[in-house]
């Protein structure tokens, strides 16, 4: 494998992790990224985050919701979860 995975491979990693998580398959999730180096994991995380943000924007637009307000609510929910559960 090259030093860093390609964009297509990053998409496959993100999809594989999501599929395993959807099916509550921790072992499968771990297998998907077990052999990736830090740079490749970062690329997969960046791809997944870009996709999440675009998807959130599209949903907000579709439902007439202000995206910045929706994202602020998303941040608040995550911060509340962290405070409640310790991470």
PDB file of N, CA and C in Angstrom:
ATOM      1  N   UNK A   1       0.849  -1.176   0.000  1.00  0.00           N
ATOM      2  CA  UNK A   1       0.000   0.000   0.000  1.00  0.00           C
ATOM      3  C   UNK A   1       0.892   1.236   0.000  1.00  0.00           C
ATOM      4  N   UNK A   2       0.458   2.264  -0.730  1.00  0.00           N
ATOM      5  CA  UNK A   2       1.218   3.510  -0.719  1.00  0.00           C
ATOM      6  C   UNK A   2       1.121   4.127   0.666  1.00  0.00           C
ATOM      7  N   UNK A   3       1.861   5.190   0.872  1.00  0.00           N
ATOM      8  CA  UNK A   3       1.917   5.831   2.182  1.00  0.00           C
ATOM      9  C   UNK A   3       0.546   6.304   2.655  1.00  0.00           C
ATOM     10  N   UNK A   4      -0.257   6.832   1.718  1.00  0.00           N
ATOM     11  CA  UNK A   4      -1.589   7.332   2.066  1.00  0.00           C
ATOM     12  C   UNK A   4      -2.603   6.749   1.089  1.00  0.00           C
ATOM     13  N   UNK A   5      -3.747   6.337   1.612  1.00  0.00           N
ATOM     14  CA  UNK A   5      -4.785   5.777   0.754  1.00  0.00           C
ATOM     15  C   UNK A   5      -5.335   6.851  -0.191  1.00  0.00           C
ATOM     16  N   UNK A   6      -5.919   6.404  -1.281  1.00  0.00           N
ATOM     17  CA  UNK A   6      -6.525   7.316  -2.256  1.00  0.00           C
ATOM     18  C   UNK A   6      -7.869   7.810  -1.718  1.00  0.00           C
ATOM     19  N   UNK A   7      -8.439   8.796  -2.414  1.00  0.00           N
ATOM     20  CA  UNK A   7      -9.757   9.296  -2.016  1.00  0.00           C
ATOM     21  C   UNK A   7     -10.801   8.181  -2.115  1.00  0.00           C
ATOM     22  N   UNK A   8     -10.727   7.393  -3.166  1.00  0.00           N
ATOM     23  CA  UNK A   8     -11.678   6.282  -3.333  1.00  0.00           C
ATOM     24  C   UNK A   8     -11.535   5.276  -2.191  1.00  0.00           C
ATOM     25  N   UNK A   9     -10.302   4.996  -1.802  1.00  0.00           N
ATOM     26  CA  UNK A   9     -10.080   4.078  -0.681  1.00  0.00           C
ATOM     27  C   UNK A   9     -10.590   4.684   0.629  1.00  0.00           C
ATOM     28  N   UNK A  10     -10.416   5.995   0.797  1.00  0.00           N
ATOM     29  CA  UNK A  10     -10.929   6.673   1.993  1.00  0.00           C
ATOM     30  C   UNK A  10     -12.445   6.538   2.061  1.00  0.00           C
ATOM     31  N   UNK A  11     -13.088   6.655   0.918  1.00  0.00           N
ATOM     32  CA  UNK A  11     -14.552   6.489   0.864  1.00  0.00           C
ATOM     33  C   UNK A  11     -14.933   5.060   1.232  1.00  0.00           C
ATOM     34  N   UNK A  12     -14.184   4.101   0.747  1.00  0.00           N
ATOM     35  CA  UNK A  12     -14.465   2.701   1.063  1.00  0.00           C
ATOM     36  C   UNK A  12     -14.278   2.433   2.559  1.00  0.00           C
ATOM     37  N   UNK A  13     -13.237   3.008   3.141  1.00  0.00           N
ATOM     38  CA  UNK A  13     -13.010   2.850   4.580  1.00  0.00           C
ATOM     39  C   UNK A  13     -14.180   3.439   5.363  1.00  0.00           C
ATOM     40  N   UNK A  14     -14.577   4.663   5.007  1.00  0.00           N
ATOM     41  CA  UNK A  14     -15.680   5.316   5.706  1.00  0.00           C
ATOM     42  C   UNK A  14     -16.960   4.492   5.587  1.00  0.00           C
ATOM     43  N   UNK A  15     -17.235   3.997   4.394  1.00  0.00           N
ATOM     44  CA  UNK A  15     -18.430   3.192   4.184  1.00  0.00           C
ATOM     45  C   UNK A  15     -18.342   1.870   4.955  1.00  0.00           C
ATOM     46  N   UNK A  16     -17.178   1.253   4.946  1.00  0.00           N
ATOM     47  CA  UNK A  16     -16.996  -0.004   5.680  1.00  0.00           C
ATOM     48  C   UNK A  16     -17.197   0.171   7.176  1.00  0.00           C
ATOM     49  N   UNK A  17     -16.653   1.251   7.717  1.00  0.00           N
ATOM     50  CA  UNK A  17     -16.829   1.525   9.150  1.00  0.00           C
ATOM     51  C   UNK A  17     -18.302   1.784   9.451  1.00  0.00           C
ATOM     52  N   UNK A  18     -18.954   2.591   8.615  1.00  0.00           N
ATOM     53  CA  UNK A  18     -20.374   2.891   8.828  1.00  0.00           C
ATOM     54  C   UNK A  18     -21.216   1.618   8.761  1.00  0.00           C
ATOM     55  N   UNK A  19     -20.953   0.754   7.775  1.00  0.00           N
ATOM     56  CA  UNK A  19     -21.702  -0.491   7.638  1.00  0.00           C
ATOM     57  C   UNK A  19     -21.524  -1.365   8.875  1.00  0.00           C
ATOM     58  N   UNK A  20     -20.284  -1.484   9.341  1.00  0.00           N
ATOM     59  CA  UNK A  20     -20.019  -2.299  10.530  1.00  0.00           C
ATOM     60  C   UNK A  20     -20.708  -1.704  11.758  1.00  0.00           C
ATOM     61  N   UNK A  21     -20.654  -0.382  11.893  1.00  0.00           N
ATOM     62  CA  UNK A  21     -21.300   0.252  13.046  1.00  0.00           C
ATOM     63  C   UNK A  21     -22.811   0.085  12.981  1.00  0.00           C
ATOM     64  N   UNK A  22     -23.380   0.220  11.798  1.00  0.00           N
ATOM     65  CA  UNK A  22     -24.831   0.036  11.623  1.00  0.00           C
ATOM     66  C   UNK A  22     -25.241  -1.354  12.073  1.00  0.00           C
ATOM     67  N   UNK A  23     -24.386  -2.328  11.835  1.00  0.00           N
ATOM     68  CA  UNK A  23     -24.669  -3.714  12.191  1.00  0.00           C
ATOM     69  C   UNK A  23     -24.086  -4.112  13.550  1.00  0.00           C
ATOM     70  N   UNK A  24     -23.634  -3.107  14.315  1.00  0.00           N
ATOM     71  CA  UNK A  24     -23.082  -3.342  15.657  1.00  0.00           C
ATOM     72  C   UNK A  24     -21.968  -4.390  15.621  1.00  0.00           C
ATOM     73  N   UNK A  25     -21.096  -4.270  14.624  1.00  0.00           N
ATOM     74  CA  UNK A  25     -20.015  -5.227  14.404  1.00  0.00           C
ATOM     75  C   UNK A  25     -18.678  -4.565  14.736  1.00  0.00           C
ATOM     76  N   UNK A  26     -18.335  -4.575  16.008  1.00  0.00           N
ATOM     77  CA  UNK A  26     -17.095  -3.917  16.438  1.00  0.00           C
ATOM     78  C   UNK A  26     -15.871  -4.586  15.806  1.00  0.00           C
ATOM     79  N   UNK A  27     -15.865  -5.899  15.747  1.00  0.00           N
ATOM     80  CA  UNK A  27     -14.729  -6.608  15.160  1.00  0.00           C
ATOM     81  C   UNK A  27     -14.553  -6.234  13.689  1.00  0.00           C
ATOM     82  N   UNK A  28     -15.655  -6.181  12.947  1.00  0.00           N
ATOM     83  CA  UNK A  28     -15.599  -5.791  11.543  1.00  0.00           C
ATOM     84  C   UNK A  28     -15.099  -4.375  11.369  1.00  0.00           C
ATOM     85  N   UNK A  29     -15.565  -3.493  12.240  1.00  0.00           N
ATOM     86  CA  UNK A  29     -15.127  -2.093  12.195  1.00  0.00           C
ATOM     87  C   UNK A  29     -13.620  -2.008  12.384  1.00  0.00           C
ATOM     88  N   UNK A  30     -13.123  -2.738  13.362  1.00  0.00           N
ATOM     89  CA  UNK A  30     -11.684  -2.722  13.642  1.00  0.00           C
ATOM     90  C   UNK A  30     -10.883  -3.280  12.466  1.00  0.00           C
ATOM     91  N   UNK A  31     -11.408  -4.301  11.816  1.00  0.00           N
ATOM     92  CA  UNK A  31     -10.723  -4.914  10.676  1.00  0.00           C
ATOM     93  C   UNK A  31     -10.596  -3.911   9.530  1.00  0.00           C
ATOM     94  N   UNK A  32     -11.632  -3.092   9.328  1.00  0.00           N
ATOM     95  CA  UNK A  32     -11.635  -2.137   8.211  1.00  0.00           C
ATOM     96  C   UNK A  32     -10.430  -1.212   8.283  1.00  0.00           C
ATOM     97  N   UNK A  33     -10.094  -0.732   9.483  1.00  0.00           N
ATOM     98  CA  UNK A  33      -9.003   0.247   9.561  1.00  0.00           C
ATOM     99  C   UNK A  33      -7.764  -0.247  10.306  1.00  0.00           C
ATOM    100  N   UNK A  34      -7.690  -1.513  10.599  1.00  0.00           N
ATOM    101  CA  UNK A  34      -6.570  -2.050  11.382  1.00  0.00           C
ATOM    102  C   UNK A  34      -5.199  -1.799  10.745  1.00  0.00           C
ATOM    103  N   UNK A  35      -5.109  -1.878   9.439  1.00  0.00           N
ATOM    104  CA  UNK A  35      -3.808  -1.769   8.769  1.00  0.00           C
ATOM    105  C   UNK A  35      -3.496  -0.363   8.253  1.00  0.00           C
ATOM    106  N   UNK A  36      -4.352   0.598   8.551  1.00  0.00           N
ATOM    107  CA  UNK A  36      -4.135   1.953   8.037  1.00  0.00           C
ATOM    108  C   UNK A  36      -3.164   2.732   8.917  1.00  0.00           C
ATOM    109  N   UNK A  37      -2.322   3.517   8.268  1.00  0.00           N
ATOM    110  CA  UNK A  37      -1.427   4.383   9.026  1.00  0.00           C
ATOM    111  C   UNK A  37      -2.170   5.670   9.408  1.00  0.00           C
ATOM    112  N   UNK A  38      -1.525   6.496  10.187  1.00  0.00           N
ATOM    113  CA  UNK A  38      -2.166   7.715  10.683  1.00  0.00           C
ATOM    114  C   UNK A  38      -2.607   8.637   9.551  1.00  0.00           C
ATOM    115  N   UNK A  39      -1.777   8.805   8.537  1.00  0.00           N
ATOM    116  CA  UNK A  39      -2.118   9.684   7.417  1.00  0.00           C
ATOM    117  C   UNK A  39      -3.363   9.171   6.678  1.00  0.00           C
ATOM    118  N   UNK A  40      -3.465   7.870   6.521  1.00  0.00           N
ATOM    119  CA  UNK A  40      -4.626   7.292   5.841  1.00  0.00           C
ATOM    120  C   UNK A  40      -5.885   7.436   6.684  1.00  0.00           C
ATOM    121  N   UNK A  41      -5.758   7.234   7.989  1.00  0.00           N
ATOM    122  CA  UNK A  41      -6.912   7.434   8.878  1.00  0.00           C
ATOM    123  C   UNK A  41      -7.386   8.884   8.842  1.00  0.00           C
ATOM    124  N   UNK A  42      -6.438   9.815   8.794  1.00  0.00           N
ATOM    125  CA  UNK A  42      -6.802  11.230   8.706  1.00  0.00           C
ATOM    126  C   UNK A  42      -7.550  11.507   7.400  1.00  0.00           C
ATOM    127  N   UNK A  43      -7.089  10.913   6.312  1.00  0.00           N
ATOM    128  CA  UNK A  43      -7.757  11.128   5.030  1.00  0.00           C
ATOM    129  C   UNK A  43      -9.173  10.580   5.064  1.00  0.00           C
ATOM    130  N   UNK A  44      -9.362   9.407   5.641  1.00  0.00           N
ATOM    131  CA  UNK A  44     -10.706   8.831   5.744  1.00  0.00           C
ATOM    132  C   UNK A  44     -11.588   9.698   6.637  1.00  0.00           C
ATOM    133  N   UNK A  45     -11.039  10.200   7.724  1.00  0.00           N
ATOM    134  CA  UNK A  45     -11.807  11.073   8.619  1.00  0.00           C
ATOM    135  C   UNK A  45     -12.194  12.369   7.918  1.00  0.00           C
ATOM    136  N   UNK A  46     -11.262  12.962   7.179  1.00  0.00           N
ATOM    137  CA  UNK A  46     -11.579  14.197   6.444  1.00  0.00           C
ATOM    138  C   UNK A  46     -12.674  13.945   5.408  1.00  0.00           C
ATOM    139  N   UNK A  47     -12.579  12.824   4.687  1.00  0.00           N
ATOM    140  CA  UNK A  47     -13.591  12.532   3.685  1.00  0.00           C
ATOM    141  C   UNK A  47     -14.949  12.363   4.354  1.00  0.00           C
ATOM    142  N   UNK A  48     -14.993  11.598   5.443  1.00  0.00           N
ATOM    143  CA  UNK A  48     -16.254  11.350   6.135  1.00  0.00           C
ATOM    144  C   UNK A  48     -16.849  12.645   6.689  1.00  0.00           C
ATOM    145  N   UNK A  49     -16.001  13.507   7.213  1.00  0.00           N
ATOM    146  CA  UNK A  49     -16.482  14.770   7.778  1.00  0.00           C
ATOM    147  C   UNK A  49     -17.024  15.680   6.684  1.00  0.00           C
ATOM    148  N   UNK A  50     -16.323  15.765   5.550  1.00  0.00           N
ATOM    149  CA  UNK A  50     -16.844  16.560   4.428  1.00  0.00           C
ATOM    150  C   UNK A  50     -18.202  16.045   3.982  1.00  0.00           C
ATOM    151  N   UNK A  51     -18.345  14.721   3.888  1.00  0.00           N
ATOM    152  CA  UNK A  51     -19.602  14.138   3.474  1.00  0.00           C
ATOM    153  C   UNK A  51     -20.700  14.478   4.493  1.00  0.00           C
ATOM    154  N   UNK A  52     -20.391  14.344   5.773  1.00  0.00           N
ATOM    155  CA  UNK A  52     -21.366  14.654   6.820  1.00  0.00           C
ATOM    156  C   UNK A  52     -21.828  16.105   6.724  1.00  0.00           C
ATOM    157  N   UNK A  53     -20.895  17.022   6.554  1.00  0.00           N
ATOM    158  CA  UNK A  53     -21.248  18.436   6.466  1.00  0.00           C
ATOM    159  C   UNK A  53     -22.100  18.728   5.232  1.00  0.00           C
ATOM    160  N   UNK A  54     -21.739  18.145   4.099  1.00  0.00           N
ATOM    161  CA  UNK A  54     -22.545  18.339   2.881  1.00  0.00           C
ATOM    162  C   UNK A  54     -23.951  17.758   3.051  1.00  0.00           C
ATOM    163  N   UNK A  55     -24.015  16.597   3.676  1.00  0.00           N
ATOM    164  CA  UNK A  55     -25.307  15.960   3.900  1.00  0.00           C
ATOM    165  C   UNK A  55     -26.165  16.803   4.857  1.00  0.00           C
ATOM    166  N   UNK A  56     -25.559  17.305   5.903  1.00  0.00           N
ATOM    167  CA  UNK A  56     -26.288  18.166   6.849  1.00  0.00           C
ATOM    168  C   UNK A  56     -26.787  19.428   6.138  1.00  0.00           C
ATOM    169  N   UNK A  57     -25.947  20.015   5.280  1.00  0.00           N
ATOM    170  CA  UNK A  57     -26.331  21.205   4.529  1.00  0.00           C
ATOM    171  C   UNK A  57     -27.524  20.909   3.623  1.00  0.00           C
ATOM    172  N   UNK A  58     -27.485  19.779   2.914  1.00  0.00           N
ATOM    173  CA  UNK A  58     -28.573  19.416   2.021  1.00  0.00           C
ATOM    174  C   UNK A  58     -29.873  19.182   2.791  1.00  0.00           C
ATOM    175  N   UNK A  59     -29.784  18.510   3.922  1.00  0.00           N
ATOM    176  CA  UNK A  59     -30.981  18.286   4.737  1.00  0.00           C
ATOM    177  C   UNK A  59     -31.551  19.593   5.261  1.00  0.00           C
ATOM    178  N   UNK A  60     -30.675  20.466   5.721  1.00  0.00           N
ATOM    179  CA  UNK A  60     -31.133  21.765   6.216  1.00  0.00           C
ATOM    180  C   UNK A  60     -31.816  22.540   5.098  1.00  0.00           C
ATOM    181  N   UNK A  61     -31.188  22.591   3.930  1.00  0.00           N
ATOM    182  CA  UNK A  61     -31.768  23.305   2.794  1.00  0.00           C
ATOM    183  C   UNK A  61     -33.121  22.711   2.397  1.00  0.00           C
ATOM    184  N   UNK A  62     -33.203  21.400   2.359  1.00  0.00           N
ATOM    185  CA  UNK A  62     -34.437  20.718   1.973  1.00  0.00           C
ATOM    186  C   UNK A  62     -35.591  21.048   2.920  1.00  0.00           C
ATOM    187  N   UNK A  63     -35.255  21.192   4.187  1.00  0.00           N
ATOM    188  CA  UNK A  63     -36.294  21.417   5.200  1.00  0.00           C
ATOM    189  C   UNK A  63     -36.419  22.880   5.617  1.00  0.00           C
ATOM    190  N   UNK A  64     -35.744  23.765   4.920  1.00  0.00           N
ATOM    191  CA  UNK A  64     -35.845  25.188   5.215  1.00  0.00           C
ATOM    192  C   UNK A  64     -35.265  25.577   6.570  1.00  0.00           C
ATOM    193  N   UNK A  65     -34.247  24.845   6.991  1.00  0.00           N
ATOM    194  CA  UNK A  65     -33.604  25.104   8.283  1.00  0.00           C
ATOM    195  C   UNK A  65     -32.306  25.864   8.040  1.00  0.00           C
ATOM    196  N   UNK A  66     -32.028  26.833   8.888  1.00  0.00           N
ATOM    197  CA  UNK A  66     -30.775  27.559   8.797  1.00  0.00           C
ATOM    198  C   UNK A  66     -29.633  26.611   9.153  1.00  0.00           C
ATOM    199  N   UNK A  67     -28.720  26.417   8.214  1.00  0.00           N
ATOM    200  CA  UNK A  67     -27.633  25.447   8.402  1.00  0.00           C
ATOM    201  C   UNK A  67     -26.745  25.812   9.588  1.00  0.00           C
ATOM    202  N   UNK A  68     -26.408  27.078   9.735  1.00  0.00           N
ATOM    203  CA  UNK A  68     -25.535  27.474  10.840  1.00  0.00           C
ATOM    204  C   UNK A  68     -26.195  27.191  12.185  1.00  0.00           C
ATOM    205  N   UNK A  69     -27.497  27.432  12.280  1.00  0.00           N
ATOM    206  CA  UNK A  69     -28.214  27.138  13.519  1.00  0.00           C
ATOM    207  C   UNK A  69     -28.293  25.626  13.756  1.00  0.00           C
ATOM    208  N   UNK A  70     -28.523  24.884  12.691  1.00  0.00           N
ATOM    209  CA  UNK A  70     -28.582  23.422  12.817  1.00  0.00           C
ATOM    210  C   UNK A  70     -27.229  22.870  13.254  1.00  0.00           C
ATOM    211  N   UNK A  71     -26.147  23.408  12.689  1.00  0.00           N
ATOM    212  CA  UNK A  71     -24.828  22.930  13.080  1.00  0.00           C
ATOM    213  C   UNK A  71     -24.524  23.297  14.528  1.00  0.00           C
ATOM    214  N   UNK A  72     -24.940  24.484  14.944  1.00  0.00           N
ATOM    215  CA  UNK A  72     -24.748  24.890  16.341  1.00  0.00           C
ATOM    216  C   UNK A  72     -25.494  23.940  17.283  1.00  0.00           C
ATOM    217  N   UNK A  73     -26.705  23.528  16.893  1.00  0.00           N
ATOM    218  CA  UNK A  73     -27.469  22.576  17.706  1.00  0.00           C
ATOM    219  C   UNK A  73     -26.756  21.222  17.751  1.00  0.00           C
ATOM    220  N   UNK A  74     -26.187  20.813  16.620  1.00  0.00           N
ATOM    221  CA  UNK A  74     -25.418  19.565  16.544  1.00  0.00           C
ATOM    222  C   UNK A  74     -24.235  19.623  17.512  1.00  0.00           C
ATOM    223  N   UNK A  75     -23.503  20.734  17.494  1.00  0.00           N
ATOM    224  CA  UNK A  75     -22.377  20.915  18.416  1.00  0.00           C
ATOM    225  C   UNK A  75     -22.845  20.863  19.862  1.00  0.00           C
ATOM    226  N   UNK A  76     -23.943  21.527  20.154  1.00  0.00           N
ATOM    227  CA  UNK A  76     -24.470  21.547  21.512  1.00  0.00           C
ATOM    228  C   UNK A  76     -24.825  20.141  21.973  1.00  0.00           C
ATOM    229  N   UNK A  77     -25.486  19.378  21.100  1.00  0.00           N
ATOM    230  CA  UNK A  77     -25.845  18.002  21.454  1.00  0.00           C
ATOM    231  C   UNK A  77     -24.619  17.162  21.764  1.00  0.00           C
ATOM    232  N   UNK A  78     -23.592  17.295  20.960  1.00  0.00           N
ATOM    233  CA  UNK A  78     -22.373  16.517  21.187  1.00  0.00           C
ATOM    234  C   UNK A  78     -21.707  16.949  22.497  1.00  0.00           C
ATOM    235  N   UNK A  79     -21.621  18.255  22.721  1.00  0.00           N
ATOM    236  CA  UNK A  79     -21.008  18.738  23.965  1.00  0.00           C
ATOM    237  C   UNK A  79     -21.795  18.280  25.188  1.00  0.00           C
ATOM    238  N   UNK A  80     -23.128  18.282  25.099  1.00  0.00           N
ATOM    239  CA  UNK A  80     -23.943  17.800  26.214  1.00  0.00           C
ATOM    240  C   UNK A  80     -23.697  16.318  26.460  1.00  0.00           C
ATOM    241  N   UNK A  81     -23.580  15.561  25.387  1.00  0.00           N
ATOM    242  CA  UNK A  81     -23.292  14.126  25.522  1.00  0.00           C
ATOM    243  C   UNK A  81     -21.944  13.915  26.191  1.00  0.00           C
ATOM    244  N   UNK A  82     -20.959  14.683  25.797  1.00  0.00           N
ATOM    245  CA  UNK A  82     -19.613  14.558  26.392  1.00  0.00           C
ATOM    246  C   UNK A  82     -19.673  14.885  27.880  1.00  0.00           C
ATOM    247  N   UNK A  83     -20.356  15.962  28.242  1.00  0.00           N
ATOM    248  CA  UNK A  83     -20.463  16.346  29.649  1.00  0.00           C
ATOM    249  C   UNK A  83     -21.206  15.278  30.466  1.00  0.00           C
ATOM    250  N   UNK A  84     -22.251  14.742  29.883  1.00  0.00           N
ATOM    251  CA  UNK A  84     -23.069  13.746  30.577  1.00  0.00           C
ATOM    252  C   UNK A  84     -22.357  12.415  30.725  1.00  0.00           C
ATOM    253  N   UNK A  85     -21.645  12.008  29.679  1.00  0.00           N
ATOM    254  CA  UNK A  85     -21.049  10.670  29.640  1.00  0.00           C
ATOM    255  C   UNK A  85     -19.533  10.642  29.777  1.00  0.00           C
ATOM    256  N   UNK A  86     -18.942  11.799  29.912  1.00  0.00           N
ATOM    257  CA  UNK A  86     -17.491  11.837  30.050  1.00  0.00           C
ATOM    258  C   UNK A  86     -16.759  11.468  28.776  1.00  0.00           C
ATOM    259  N   UNK A  87     -17.377  11.690  27.626  1.00  0.00           N
ATOM    260  CA  UNK A  87     -16.693  11.440  26.364  1.00  0.00           C
ATOM    261  C   UNK A  87     -17.302  10.402  25.604  1.00  0.00           C
TER     262      UNK A  87
END
